[in-house]
Short mmCIF file of C-alpha atoms (C1' of nucleotides) in Angstrom, two decimals:
data_model
loop_
_atom_site.label_atom_id
_atom_site.label_comp_id
_atom_site.label_asym_id
_atom_site.label_seq_id
_atom_site.Cartn_x
_atom_site.Cartn_y
_atom_site.Cartn_z
CA UNK A 287 0.03 0.01 0.12
CA UNK A 288 1.05 3.43 -0.90
CA UNK A 289 0.93 6.31 1.25
CA UNK A 290 -1.68 8.07 -0.54
CA UNK A 291 -3.99 4.70 0.43
CA UNK A 292 -2.42 4.29 3.90
CA UNK A 293 -3.70 8.25 4.35
CA UNK A 294 -7.01 7.66 3.72
CA UNK A 295 -7.06 4.31 5.21
CA UNK A 296 -5.62 5.74 8.71
CA UNK A 297 -6.92 9.19 8.79
CA UNK A 298 -3.81 10.89 9.02
CA UNK A 299 -2.73 12.69 5.55
CA UNK A 300 0.06 11.98 3.97
CA UNK A 301 1.73 14.70 5.27
CA UNK A 302 1.00 13.46 8.49
CA UNK A 303 2.86 10.04 8.02
CA UNK A 304 5.92 11.36 6.49
CA UNK A 305 6.21 13.78 9.79
CA UNK A 306 5.40 10.78 11.66
CA UNK A 307 8.01 8.86 10.08
CA UNK A 308 10.39 11.74 10.39
CA UNK A 309 10.04 12.33 14.12
CA UNK A 310 10.06 8.41 14.78
CA UNK A 311 6.57 7.48 15.78
CA UNK A 312 6.36 5.29 12.54
CA UNK A 313 8.84 3.09 11.97
CA UNK A 314 10.77 3.75 8.45
CA UNK A 315 8.81 2.37 5.82
CA UNK A 316 10.65 0.06 3.12
CA UNK A 317 10.50 1.40 -0.28
CA UNK A 318 9.97 0.06 -3.89
CA UNK A 319 11.87 0.17 -6.76
CA UNK A 320 11.24 4.04 -7.26
CA UNK A 321 11.83 4.89 -3.67
CA UNK A 322 8.31 5.18 -2.97
CA UNK A 323 6.83 4.08 0.79
CA UNK A 324 5.19 0.71 0.65
CA UNK A 325 3.16 -0.22 3.79
CA UNK A 326 1.95 -3.28 5.28
CA UNK A 327 -1.56 -3.30 6.62
CA UNK A 328 -0.45 -3.87 10.19
CA UNK A 329 0.69 -0.57 10.39
CA UNK A 330 -3.20 0.60 10.67
CA UNK A 331 -2.82 -0.97 14.08
CA UNK A 332 -0.47 1.06 15.04
CA UNK A 333 -1.93 4.02 14.04
CA UNK A 334 -5.13 3.40 15.15
CA UNK A 335 -3.28 3.11 18.59
CA UNK A 336 -1.40 6.19 18.01
CA UNK A 337 -4.84 7.90 17.35
CA UNK A 338 -6.17 6.56 20.71
CA UNK A 339 -3.33 8.21 22.30
CA UNK A 340 -3.69 11.30 20.87
CA UNK A 341 -7.23 11.63 21.24
CA UNK A 342 -6.82 11.28 24.87
CA UNK A 343 -4.20 13.70 25.01
CA UNK A 344 -0.78 12.16 25.28
CA UNK A 345 2.03 14.26 23.89
CA UNK A 346 3.92 13.03 21.19
CA UNK A 347 7.10 13.17 23.00
CA UNK A 348 5.63 10.49 25.40
CA UNK A 349 4.12 8.30 22.33
CA UNK A 350 7.61 8.66 21.13
CA UNK A 351 8.71 7.14 24.17
CA UNK A 352 6.51 4.21 24.25
CA UNK A 353 7.05 3.84 20.34
CA UNK A 354 10.97 2.94 21.39
CA UNK A 355 10.19 0.81 23.75
CA UNK A 356 7.98 -0.81 22.15
CA UNK A 357 11.00 -0.91 18.85
CA UNK A 358 13.14 -2.49 21.72
CA UNK A 359 10.78 -5.56 22.07
CA UNK A 360 9.11 -7.67 24.88
CA UNK A 361 11.47 -6.86 27.37
CA UNK A 362 10.03 -3.41 27.90
CA UNK A 363 6.72 -4.20 28.40
CA UNK A 364 6.60 -3.62 31.85
CA UNK A 365 8.04 -0.47 31.53
CA UNK A 366 5.09 0.08 28.68
CA UNK A 367 2.43 -0.75 30.70
CA UNK A 368 3.58 1.68 33.49
CA UNK A 369 3.53 4.52 31.12
CA UNK A 370 -0.23 3.29 30.04
CA UNK A 371 -1.26 3.33 33.57
CA UNK A 372 -0.17 6.67 34.00
CA UNK A 373 -1.55 8.31 31.06
CA UNK A 374 -5.04 6.01 31.81
CA UNK A 375 -4.85 7.78 35.46
CA UNK A 376 -4.09 11.34 33.77
CA UNK A 377 -6.98 10.72 31.37
CA UNK A 378 -9.25 9.61 34.20
CA UNK A 379 -8.64 12.72 35.95
CA UNK A 380 -9.19 15.23 33.46
CA UNK A 381 -12.53 13.76 32.66
CA UNK A 382 -13.52 14.07 36.02
CA UNK A 383 -12.45 17.69 35.83
CA UNK A 384 -14.60 17.87 32.22
CA UNK A 385 -16.88 16.68 34.49
CA UNK A 386 -17.11 18.95 37.26
CA UNK A 387 -16.53 21.78 34.86
CA UNK A 388 -19.57 20.73 32.82
CA UNK A 389 -21.95 20.79 35.90
CA UNK A 390 -21.34 24.29 36.68
CA UNK A 391 -22.05 25.01 32.94
CA UNK A 392 -25.41 23.30 33.07
CA UNK A 393 -26.26 25.08 36.25
CA UNK A 394 -25.05 28.37 34.35
CA UNK A 395 -26.87 27.58 31.39
CA UNK A 396 -30.32 26.53 33.75
CA UNK A 397 -29.72 30.50 34.68
CA UNK A 398 -30.55 31.50 31.33
CA UNK A 399 -32.86 28.96 30.30
CA UNK A 400 -36.41 30.41 31.46
CA UNK A 401 -35.41 33.68 30.21
CA UNK A 402 -36.47 33.64 26.56
CA UNK A 403 -36.50 37.43 26.83
CA UNK A 404 -33.88 38.63 29.88
CA UNK A 405 -35.88 37.43 32.61
CA UNK A 406 -32.48 36.79 34.84
CA UNK A 407 -34.09 35.07 37.80
CA UNK A 408 -30.77 34.42 39.52
CA UNK A 409 -29.38 32.72 42.81
CA UNK A 410 -26.01 30.94 42.93
CA UNK A 411 -23.40 31.38 40.15
CA UNK A 412 -25.94 33.40 38.30
CA UNK A 413 -24.95 33.50 34.24
CA UNK A 414 -24.64 37.04 34.82
CA UNK A 415 -21.27 36.72 36.50
CA UNK A 416 -18.40 39.53 36.59
CA UNK A 417 -20.20 42.00 34.81
CA UNK A 418 -18.53 45.68 34.03
CA UNK A 419 -18.46 46.76 30.12
CA UNK A 420 -15.66 45.02 28.72
CA UNK A 421 -14.44 48.45 27.12
CA UNK A 422 -12.09 48.98 24.33
CA UNK A 423 -11.69 45.53 22.34
CA UNK A 424 -7.91 45.69 20.99
CA UNK A 425 -7.77 44.06 18.10
CA UNK A 426 -5.45 41.72 17.19
CA UNK A 427 -5.92 38.03 18.88
CA UNK A 428 -3.19 37.48 16.40
CA UNK B 1126 -6.23 45.01 44.02
CA UNK B 1127 -3.12 45.62 41.87
CA UNK B 1128 -1.93 43.13 39.11
CA UNK B 1129 0.24 41.36 40.79
CA UNK B 1130 -2.58 40.85 43.73
CA UNK B 1131 -5.26 39.78 41.24
CA UNK B 1132 -2.61 37.42 39.49
CA UNK B 1133 -2.05 35.44 43.22
CA UNK B 1134 -5.74 35.39 44.01
CA UNK B 1135 -6.87 34.38 40.25
CA UNK B 1136 -4.25 31.99 39.33
CA UNK B 1137 -3.61 33.66 36.09
CA UNK B 1138 0.02 35.37 35.62
CA UNK B 1139 0.19 39.34 35.43
CA UNK B 1140 1.05 38.78 31.74
CA UNK B 1141 -1.43 36.40 31.14
CA UNK B 1142 -3.68 39.02 32.33
CA UNK B 1143 -2.25 41.96 30.59
CA UNK B 1144 -2.83 39.58 27.36
CA UNK B 1145 -6.08 39.04 28.15
CA UNK B 1146 -6.79 42.54 28.72
CA UNK B 1147 -5.11 43.22 25.30
CA UNK B 1148 -7.48 40.87 23.02
CA UNK B 1149 -10.37 41.89 25.40
CA UNK B 1150 -11.27 38.76 27.19
CA UNK B 1151 -10.87 41.21 30.26
CA UNK B 1152 -12.56 44.49 30.52
CA UNK B 1153 -10.08 47.45 30.11
CA UNK B 1154 -9.11 47.84 33.93
CA UNK B 1155 -9.32 51.24 35.51
CA UNK B 1156 -5.84 52.88 36.02
CA UNK B 1157 -4.49 54.79 39.67
CA UNK B 1158 -2.76 57.63 39.49
CA UNK B 1159 0.20 56.08 38.19
CA UNK B 1160 -1.47 53.93 35.53
CA UNK B 1161 -1.50 51.21 37.11
CA UNK B 1162 -4.13 48.61 36.60
CA UNK B 1163 -6.66 48.78 39.76
CA UNK B 1164 -8.97 46.11 39.71
CA UNK B 1165 -12.53 45.07 41.67
CA UNK B 1166 -12.78 41.95 43.28
CA UNK B 1167 -15.85 41.38 41.23
CA UNK B 1168 -13.69 40.40 38.18
CA UNK B 1169 -12.72 37.65 39.68
CA UNK B 1170 -15.80 35.89 39.14
CA UNK B 1171 -15.28 36.35 35.25
CA UNK B 1172 -12.06 35.21 35.23
CA UNK B 1173 -13.12 31.95 37.46
CA UNK B 1174 -15.81 31.51 34.35
CA UNK B 1175 -13.30 32.19 31.95
CA UNK B 1176 -11.04 29.45 33.53
CA UNK B 1177 -13.69 27.18 33.46
CA UNK B 1178 -14.73 27.44 29.74
CA UNK B 1179 -10.85 27.08 28.82
CA UNK B 1180 -10.57 24.31 31.28
CA UNK B 1181 -13.42 22.51 28.98
CA UNK B 1182 -11.30 23.33 25.66
CA UNK B 1183 -13.16 26.40 24.48
CA UNK B 1184 -10.84 28.26 21.92
CA UNK B 1185 -10.14 31.94 22.82
CA UNK B 1186 -12.09 33.23 19.92
CA UNK B 1187 -15.11 31.78 21.12
CA UNK B 1188 -14.39 33.19 24.71
CA UNK B 1189 -14.19 36.86 23.14
CA UNK B 1190 -17.54 36.37 21.60
CA UNK B 1191 -19.25 35.61 24.50
CA UNK B 1192 -17.08 38.33 26.45
CA UNK B 1193 -18.09 40.63 23.42
CA UNK B 1194 -21.93 39.38 24.18
CA UNK B 1195 -21.66 39.57 27.52
CA UNK B 1196 -20.18 43.59 27.42
CA UNK B 1197 -23.48 44.11 25.12
CA UNK B 1198 -25.90 43.81 28.14
CA UNK B 1199 -29.01 41.40 28.74
CA UNK B 1200 -30.45 41.57 25.35
CA UNK B 1201 -27.68 39.36 24.09
CA UNK B 1202 -28.66 36.59 26.84
CA UNK B 1203 -30.60 34.10 24.11
CA UNK B 1204 -27.26 34.25 22.32
CA UNK B 1205 -25.15 33.33 25.15
CA UNK B 1206 -27.34 30.79 26.11
CA UNK B 1207 -26.97 29.29 22.76
CA UNK B 1208 -23.29 29.68 22.80
CA UNK B 1209 -22.88 27.81 26.15
CA UNK B 1210 -24.98 25.03 24.93
CA UNK B 1211 -23.50 24.17 21.66
CA UNK B 1212 -20.07 24.21 24.20
CA UNK B 1213 -21.83 22.20 26.59
CA UNK B 1214 -22.97 19.19 23.87
CA UNK B 1215 -18.98 19.57 22.46
CA UNK B 1216 -17.76 18.91 25.91
CA UNK B 1217 -20.20 16.05 26.77
CA UNK B 1218 -19.16 14.54 23.39
CA UNK B 1219 -15.44 15.00 24.22
CA UNK B 1220 -16.20 13.26 27.44
CA UNK B 1221 -17.88 10.39 25.70
CA UNK B 1222 -14.82 10.10 23.24
CA UNK B 1223 -12.44 10.11 26.12
CA UNK B 1224 -14.35 7.46 28.20
CA UNK B 1225 -14.25 5.32 25.04
CA UNK B 1226 -10.63 5.60 24.55
CA UNK B 1227 -10.38 4.93 28.06
CA UNK B 1228 -11.86 1.74 27.80
CA UNK B 1229 -9.79 0.89 25.19
CA UNK B 1230 -6.62 1.51 27.07
CA UNK B 1231 -7.96 0.12 29.99
CA UNK B 1232 -8.43 -3.47 27.62
CA UNK B 1233 -4.89 -3.11 26.57
CA UNK B 1234 -3.27 -2.41 29.81
CA UNK B 1235 -4.92 -5.33 31.15
CA UNK B 1236 -3.42 -7.37 28.24
CA UNK B 1237 0.04 -6.25 30.13
CA UNK B 1238 -1.18 -7.12 33.31
CA UNK B 1239 -0.08 -10.67 34.45
CA UNK B 1240 3.05 -10.10 32.44
CA UNK B 1241 5.52 -8.75 35.38
CA UNK B 1242 8.23 -10.71 33.02
CA UNK B 1243 6.90 -10.62 29.17
CA UNK B 1244 4.70 -13.74 29.10
CA UNK B 1245 2.64 -12.31 26.64
CA UNK B 1246 -0.36 -14.24 26.60
CA UNK B 1247 -2.88 -12.20 24.24
CA UNK B 1248 -6.42 -12.98 22.63
CA UNK B 1249 -7.95 -9.89 21.39
CA UNK B 1250 -6.52 -6.41 20.97
CA UNK B 1251 -3.08 -7.44 22.31
CA UNK B 1252 -0.84 -4.94 23.72
CA UNK B 1253 1.40 -5.84 21.15
CA UNK B 1254 0.05 -4.24 18.17
CA UNK B 1255 1.34 -3.44 15.00
CA UNK B 1256 5.05 -4.52 15.76
CA UNK B 1257 8.17 -3.89 13.24
CA UNK B 1258 11.47 -2.49 14.77
CA UNK B 1259 10.73 1.61 14.65
CA UNK B 1260 13.64 1.93 12.54
CA UNK B 1261 16.17 5.05 12.48
CA UNK B 1262 14.83 7.70 14.90
CA UNK B 1263 15.50 11.15 12.99
CA UNK B 1264 16.39 13.33 15.64
CA UNK B 1265 14.50 16.68 15.85
CA UNK B 1266 11.24 16.62 17.49
CA UNK B 1267 11.81 19.92 17.78
"C1'" DC C 652 5.12 12.08 -26.60
"C1'" DT C 653 3.41 14.10 -23.35
"C1'" DA C 654 0.04 15.42 -19.79
"C1'" DC C 655 -1.56 12.91 -15.16
"C1'" DG C 656 -1.68 11.52 -10.99
"C1'" DG C 657 0.50 9.86 -8.00
"C1'" DG C 658 5.10 9.95 -5.24
"C1'" DT C 659 9.76 12.30 -3.12
"C1'" DT C 660 12.90 15.19 0.07
"C1'" DC C 661 13.43 19.62 2.90
"C1'" DG C 662 12.44 23.49 4.68
"C1'" DA C 663 9.45 27.05 5.93
"C1'" DG C 664 4.91 28.28 7.82
"C1'" DT C 665 0.38 27.96 10.23
"C1'" DA C 666 -2.49 28.19 14.73
"C1'" DC C 667 -2.90 28.82 19.29
"C1'" DA C 668 -2.52 30.44 23.81
"C1'" DC C 669 0.75 32.14 26.10
"C1'" DT C 670 5.51 33.66 27.79
"C1'" DC C 671 9.40 36.46 28.03
"C1'" DT C 672 12.35 40.69 27.03
"C1'" DC C 673 13.06 45.26 27.03
"C1'" DA C 674 13.62 49.97 28.51
"C1'" DG C 675 11.58 52.55 31.34
"C1'" DT C 676 8.47 54.50 35.55
"C1'" DC C 677 6.33 55.15 40.07
"C1'" DA C 678 6.00 54.77 45.31
"C1'" DA C 679 7.74 53.37 49.97
"C1'" DG C 680 10.85 52.46 52.85
"C1'" DC C 681 16.15 53.03 54.95
"C1'" DG D 867 19.02 60.28 47.90
"C1'" DC D 868 18.91 55.56 46.62
"C1'" DT D 869 17.25 51.20 46.56
"C1'" DT D 870 13.74 47.95 45.87
"C1'" DG D 871 9.91 45.63 43.97
"C1'" DA D 872 6.19 46.44 41.14
"C1'" DC D 873 4.24 47.96 37.31
"C1'" DT D 874 3.93 49.69 32.20
"C1'" DG D 875 3.77 49.26 26.95
"C1'" DA D 876 5.09 46.86 23.00
"C1'" DG D 877 6.79 43.68 20.67
"C1'" DA D 878 9.48 39.28 20.05
"C1'" DG D 879 9.89 33.91 21.42
"C1'" DT D 880 8.49 29.56 22.78
"C1'" DG D 881 6.53 25.02 22.30
"C1'" DT D 882 3.26 21.83 20.19
"C1'" DA D 883 1.90 19.60 16.18
"C1'" DC D 884 0.96 19.75 12.16
"C1'" DT D 885 0.52 21.61 7.04
"C1'" DC D 886 2.15 23.40 3.10
"C1'" DG D 887 5.39 25.13 -0.41
"C1'" DA D 888 9.11 24.36 -4.19
"C1'" DA D 889 11.56 21.72 -6.93
"C1'" DC D 890 11.78 17.31 -8.76
"C1'" DC D 891 11.01 11.88 -10.08
"C1'" DC D 892 8.28 8.18 -12.42
"C1'" DG D 893 4.76 5.04 -14.38
"C1'" DT D 894 1.13 4.86 -17.41
"C1'" DA D 895 -3.41 6.42 -20.37
"C1'" DG D 896 -4.06 8.52 -24.40
#
DNA sequence: CTACGGGTTCGAGTACACTCTCAGTCAAGC
DNA sequence: GCTTGACTGAGAGTGTACTCGAACCCGTAG
């Protein structure tokens, strides 16, 4: 399979695949006669796993570490397990955090809720926090 | 309250506070005699809210939009509610996503689980996906 | 033969959200 | 009077993860 095909099947762009290979996240791919990358379908499993790590917020640095351990064979499995466990715990905390914030957001939305036309009957966190007009807006968010 | 104090109390750095003011996320602060920012404690509520939006992954662009609506008064409440609801839904999806990925991670960790010394008895998703040595590492992750 | 639709490398550019440096001002304390 | 520490605005720099452009090569269909 060539890079375009892999791009389609993996959901990464060809650009990104080359980039991942460059930094070592993907193994250096075999090249065919005209030095074009030729992939085995097995790589899809690894990419899918990388995507999962990424989706859960693992920085590339850590993925690289994992990839390197993996390339060093079965002896590194305990280390890999530790890495994944730490990551899992961080993700768990992050989820808890999001859920807590979501609750507050929901409370605030409820504050706006009945107010189809600005009734603004508030009690606790009130949608209208902070106040004070925002004053001069300063252009450049960059 | 001066900027240093606000920084301590809000958890933002003074740099970040000035930056937020520059881009319009924080209202233009009143200056004292020597043109130093002088804050009212009320701003803390707004900052706390911003931090919540940020913690849930809202881009600054959208926070700016919200801030602008808020500065335009009660008439924009329906719009603000819509904005928050959309955001809440995105966050909900994101959480669901994370949880799904977490399950897969856990499954993979279980694969490593018994293997305190590389027993590697696998069945389904197997921790050892993909295989193939990672080949030449190419330095620059930048 | 020539256009085309891929592929190749390398380096530069982008987006986001800060974060820091610089050169200078200012009030309070010794 | 002078040091100290906090403040000022403007702009440059940082880290992360891509994303794109330029210039080129290569095999096949018309």
